[in-house]
C-alpha positions as a Markdown table, in Angstrom:
| # | Residue | x | y | z |
|---|---|---|---|---|
| 1 | Met | 4.1 | 7.1 | -17.6 |
| 2 | Glu | 2.7 | 3.6 | -16.6 |
| 3 | Lys | 0.1 | 3.6 | -13.9 |
| 4 | Thr | 1.0 | 1.9 | -10.9 |
| 5 | Gly | -1.1 | -0.8 | -9.0 |
| 6 | Val | -1.9 | 1.7 | -6.4 |
| 7 | Val | -3.2 | 4.2 | -8.7 |
| 8 | Arg | -5.4 | 1.5 | -10.5 |
| 9 | Leu | -6.9 | 0.4 | -6.9 |
| 10 | Ala | -7.2 | 4.1 | -6.0 |
| 11 | Lys | -9.3 | 4.6 | -9.0 |
| 12 | Val | -11.5 | 1.7 | -8.4 |
| 13 | Leu | -11.9 | 2.7 | -4.6 |
| 14 | Arg | -12.8 | 6.2 | -5.7 |
| 15 | Leu | -15.6 | 4.8 | -7.9 |
| 16 | Leu | -16.8 | 2.7 | -5.2 |
| 17 | Val | -16.6 | 5.6 | -2.8 |
| 18 | Thr | -18.7 | 7.8 | -5.3 |
| 19 | Ile | -21.2 | 5.0 | -5.6 |
| 20 | Thr | -21.6 | 4.9 | -1.8 |
| 21 | Phe | -21.9 | 8.5 | -1.4 |
| 22 | Leu | -24.6 | 8.7 | -3.9 |
| 23 | Cys | -26.5 | 5.9 | -2.3 |
| 24 | Asn | -25.9 | 7.8 | 1.1 |
| 25 | Leu | -27.6 | 10.8 | -0.3 |
| 26 | Val | -30.6 | 9.0 | -1.6 |
| 27 | Ala | -30.6 | 7.2 | 1.9 |
| 28 | Leu | -30.8 | 10.7 | 3.6 |
| 29 | Ile | -33.8 | 11.7 | 1.4 |
| 30 | Leu | -35.6 | 8.5 | 2.6 |
| 31 | Val | -35.0 | 8.6 | 6.2 |
| 32 | Pro | -38.2 | 10.2 | 7.4 |
| 33 | Gly | -40.3 | 7.8 | 5.3 |
| 34 | Leu | -38.2 | 4.9 | 6.5 |
| 35 | Val | -38.7 | 5.9 | 10.3 |
| 36 | Gly | -42.3 | 6.1 | 9.5 |
| 37 | Met | -42.3 | 2.6 | 8.0 |
| 38 | Tyr | -40.5 | 1.4 | 11.3 |
| 39 | Ser | -43.0 | 3.0 | 13.7 |
| 40 | Pro | -46.1 | 1.2 | 14.8 |
| 41 | His | -49.0 | 1.7 | 12.3 |
| 42 | Gly | -46.5 | 2.7 | 9.7 |
| 43 | Val | -46.8 | 2.3 | 5.9 |
| 44 | Leu | -46.5 | -1.2 | 6.1 |
| 45 | Glu | -49.8 | -1.6 | 7.7 |
| 46 | Leu | -51.4 | 0.7 | 5.2 |
| 47 | Tyr | -49.8 | -1.4 | 2.3 |
| 48 | Arg | -52.1 | -4.4 | 3.0 |
| 49 | Tyr | -55.0 | -2.5 | 2.2 |
| 50 | Glu | -54.2 | 0.4 | -0.1 |
| 51 | Thr | -51.4 | -0.6 | -2.7 |
| 52 | Gly | -52.1 | 2.2 | -5.0 |
| 53 | Arg | -51.5 | 5.1 | -2.3 |
| 54 | Ile | -48.1 | 3.6 | -0.8 |
| 55 | Phe | -45.9 | 6.4 | -2.2 |
| 56 | Trp | -48.2 | 9.3 | -0.9 |
| 57 | Glu | -48.4 | 7.6 | 2.3 |
| 58 | Phe | -44.6 | 7.4 | 2.3 |
| 59 | Leu | -44.4 | 11.2 | 1.9 |
| 60 | Thr | -46.9 | 12.0 | 4.6 |
| 61 | Tyr | -44.4 | 10.6 | 7.0 |
| 62 | Trp | -42.0 | 13.6 | 6.2 |
| 63 | Ile | -44.5 | 15.7 | 8.5 |
| 64 | Trp | -45.8 | 12.9 | 10.7 |
| 65 | Val | -42.5 | 11.7 | 11.9 |
| 66 | Trp | -41.8 | 15.0 | 13.8 |
| 67 | Gln | -44.9 | 14.5 | 16.0 |
| 68 | Ala | -43.9 | 11.9 | 18.3 |
| 69 | Glu | -40.7 | 12.3 | 20.3 |
| 70 | Asn | -39.1 | 8.8 | 19.6 |
| 71 | Thr | -39.6 | 9.1 | 15.9 |
| 72 | Ala | -38.2 | 12.7 | 15.8 |
| 73 | Ala | -35.2 | 11.7 | 17.8 |
| 74 | Leu | -34.5 | 8.6 | 15.6 |
| 75 | Thr | -35.0 | 10.8 | 12.4 |
| 76 | Leu | -32.9 | 13.6 | 13.7 |
| 77 | Phe | -30.0 | 11.1 | 14.8 |
| 78 | Leu | -30.1 | 9.4 | 11.4 |
| 79 | Leu | -30.2 | 12.4 | 9.4 |
| 80 | Phe | -27.1 | 13.8 | 11.5 |
| 81 | Cys | -25.2 | 10.6 | 11.1 |
| 82 | Gly | -26.0 | 10.4 | 7.6 |
| 83 | Ser | -24.7 | 13.8 | 6.9 |
| 84 | Cys | -21.5 | 13.1 | 8.6 |
| 85 | Thr | -21.3 | 10.0 | 6.8 |
| 86 | Ala | -21.5 | 11.9 | 3.6 |
| 87 | Val | -18.7 | 14.3 | 4.6 |
| 88 | Leu | -16.6 | 11.3 | 5.6 |
| 89 | Leu | -17.1 | 9.7 | 2.1 |
| 90 | Trp | -16.4 | 13.0 | 0.3 |
| 91 | Gln | -13.3 | 13.5 | 2.3 |
| 92 | Gly | -12.2 | 9.8 | 1.3 |
| 93 | Arg | -13.0 | 10.6 | -2.3 |
| 94 | Arg | -10.8 | 13.6 | -2.3 |
| 95 | Leu | -7.9 | 11.6 | -0.6 |
| 96 | Leu | -8.2 | 8.9 | -3.2 |
| 97 | Gly | -8.0 | 11.6 | -5.8 |
| 98 | Ser | -4.8 | 12.9 | -4.6 |
| 99 | Ile | -3.3 | 9.4 | -4.6 |
| 100 | Ile | -4.6 | 9.1 | -8.3 |
| 101 | Glu | -2.8 | 12.3 | -9.1 |
| 102 | Glu | 0.2 | 10.8 | -7.3 |
| 103 | Ser | 0.6 | 13.5 | -4.7 |
| 104 | Pro | -0.5 | 11.8 | -1.6 |
| 105 | Phe | 1.8 | 13.7 | 1.0 |
| 106 | Ser | 0.0 | 17.2 | 0.9 |
| 107 | Arg | -1.4 | 19.5 | 3.6 |
| 108 | Ala | -4.8 | 19.1 | 1.9 |
| 109 | Asn | -4.9 | 15.5 | 2.8 |
| 110 | Ala | -3.9 | 16.2 | 6.4 |
| 111 | Arg | -6.8 | 18.7 | 6.5 |
| 112 | Asn | -9.2 | 15.9 | 4.8 |
| 113 | Met | -8.3 | 13.5 | 7.4 |
| 114 | Arg | -8.8 | 16.0 | 10.3 |
| 115 | Arg | -12.4 | 16.7 | 8.9 |
| 116 | Ala | -13.1 | 13.0 | 8.7 |
| 117 | Ala | -11.9 | 12.7 | 12.4 |
| 118 | Val | -14.2 | 15.5 | 13.3 |
| 119 | Cys | -17.2 | 13.9 | 11.6 |
| 120 | Cys | -16.2 | 10.4 | 13.4 |
| 121 | Phe | -16.1 | 12.2 | 16.8 |
| 122 | Leu | -19.5 | 13.8 | 15.9 |
| 123 | Ile | -21.2 | 10.5 | 15.2 |
| 124 | Ala | -19.8 | 9.2 | 18.4 |
| 125 | Leu | -21.1 | 12.2 | 20.3 |
| 126 | Ala | -24.5 | 11.8 | 18.7 |
| 127 | Ala | -24.8 | 8.2 | 19.5 |
| 128 | Leu | -23.8 | 9.0 | 23.2 |
| 129 | Leu | -26.6 | 11.5 | 23.3 |
| 130 | Arg | -29.0 | 9.4 | 21.7 |
| 131 | Met | -28.2 | 6.5 | 24.1 |
| 132 | Val | -28.4 | 9.0 | 27.2 |
| 133 | Trp | -32.0 | 10.1 | 25.8 |
| 134 | Gly | -33.0 | 6.7 | 25.5 |
| 135 | Phe | -32.2 | 5.9 | 29.3 |
| 136 | Phe | -34.3 | 8.7 | 30.2 |
| 137 | Tyr | -37.1 | 8.2 | 27.6 |
| 138 | Tyr | -37.5 | 4.6 | 28.1 |
| 139 | Gly | -36.6 | 4.5 | 31.8 |
| 140 | Ala | -34.5 | 1.2 | 31.2 |
| 141 | Ile | -31.0 | 0.2 | 30.3 |
| 142 | Phe | -31.7 | -1.4 | 26.9 |
| 143 | Pro | -30.3 | 1.6 | 24.9 |
| 144 | Leu | -27.1 | -0.1 | 26.0 |
| 145 | Phe | -27.8 | -3.0 | 23.8 |
| 146 | Thr | -28.6 | -1.0 | 20.7 |
| 147 | Tyr | -26.3 | -0.1 | 17.8 |
| 148 | Asn | -25.8 | 3.2 | 19.3 |
| 149 | Ala | -23.7 | 1.7 | 22.1 |
| 150 | Leu | -21.7 | 0.2 | 19.4 |
| 151 | Phe | -21.2 | 3.4 | 17.6 |
| 152 | Ile | -19.6 | 5.2 | 20.3 |
| 153 | Pro | -16.3 | 3.2 | 20.7 |
| 154 | Ile | -16.0 | 2.4 | 16.9 |
| 155 | Phe | -16.4 | 5.9 | 15.9 |
| 156 | Thr | -14.2 | 7.2 | 18.6 |
| 157 | Met | -11.6 | 4.9 | 17.6 |
| 158 | Ala | -11.9 | 5.7 | 13.9 |
| 159 | Gly | -11.7 | 9.5 | 14.8 |
| 160 | Leu | -8.5 | 8.9 | 16.7 |
| 161 | Leu | -7.3 | 6.8 | 13.8 |
| 162 | Cys | -7.9 | 9.6 | 11.4 |
| 163 | Met | -6.2 | 12.2 | 13.8 |
| 164 | Val | -3.1 | 10.0 | 13.7 |
| 165 | Met | -3.3 | 9.7 | 10.0 |
| 166 | Ser | -3.8 | 13.6 | 9.7 |
| 167 | Ala | -0.7 | 13.9 | 11.7 |
| 168 | Leu | 1.3 | 11.6 | 9.6 |
| 169 | Phe | 0.0 | 13.2 | 6.3 |
| 170 | Arg | 1.0 | 16.7 | 7.9 |
| 171 | Gln | 4.5 | 15.5 | 8.8 |
| 172 | Ala | 5.0 | 13.8 | 5.6 |
| 173 | Ala | 3.9 | 16.9 | 3.6 |
| 174 | Glu | 6.3 | 19.0 | 5.8 |
| 175 | Leu | 9.1 | 16.6 | 5.0 |
| 176 | Lys | 8.4 | 16.5 | 1.4 |
| 177 | Glu | 8.5 | 20.5 | 1.2 |
| 178 | Glu | 11.6 | 20.4 | 3.0 |
| 179 | Asn | 13.1 | 17.8 | 0.7 |
| 180 | Asp | 11.8 | 19.8 | -2.3 |
| 181 | Leu | 13.6 | 23.0 | -1.0 |
| 182 | Thr | 17.0 | 21.1 | -0.5 |
| 183 | Ile | 18.6 | 20.5 | -3.8 |
């Protein structure tokens, strides 16, 4: 059987999603060190003087980053959102796999989309909590002008879109099952 353009596109997309998933896992491992570099007197300050020890200093931030409230909150937020993003990418990979197998209308895809929606809503909730925490921690309104304020509506709408897609996949799977029984 000849492969359609949709299947070829799904294979390319699945490869790209897999690469992104692996990069996401690497980024999750690096989050505490990167937060340490972001903070005042981070690794970049030490790098000027001791170029041979940069790796070890980077590793020390895995412990140090939890000692200050703001760096701990940022690290927790990024780890949580990164984990949710990994789940989102994995669900997308599973969905693309079913398209490659030419069985896109299944209950499994409806469940995958529902899981993706839950992850989107969790990211939006985490961004809202971090923004509210920022109001109290900094005593100012500038958290409204950060990426957290953008995450809330973007991921809420993405979650709603995934819920709609989940309902469509579920209904299509039911119609397909009904159609298969009617001969």
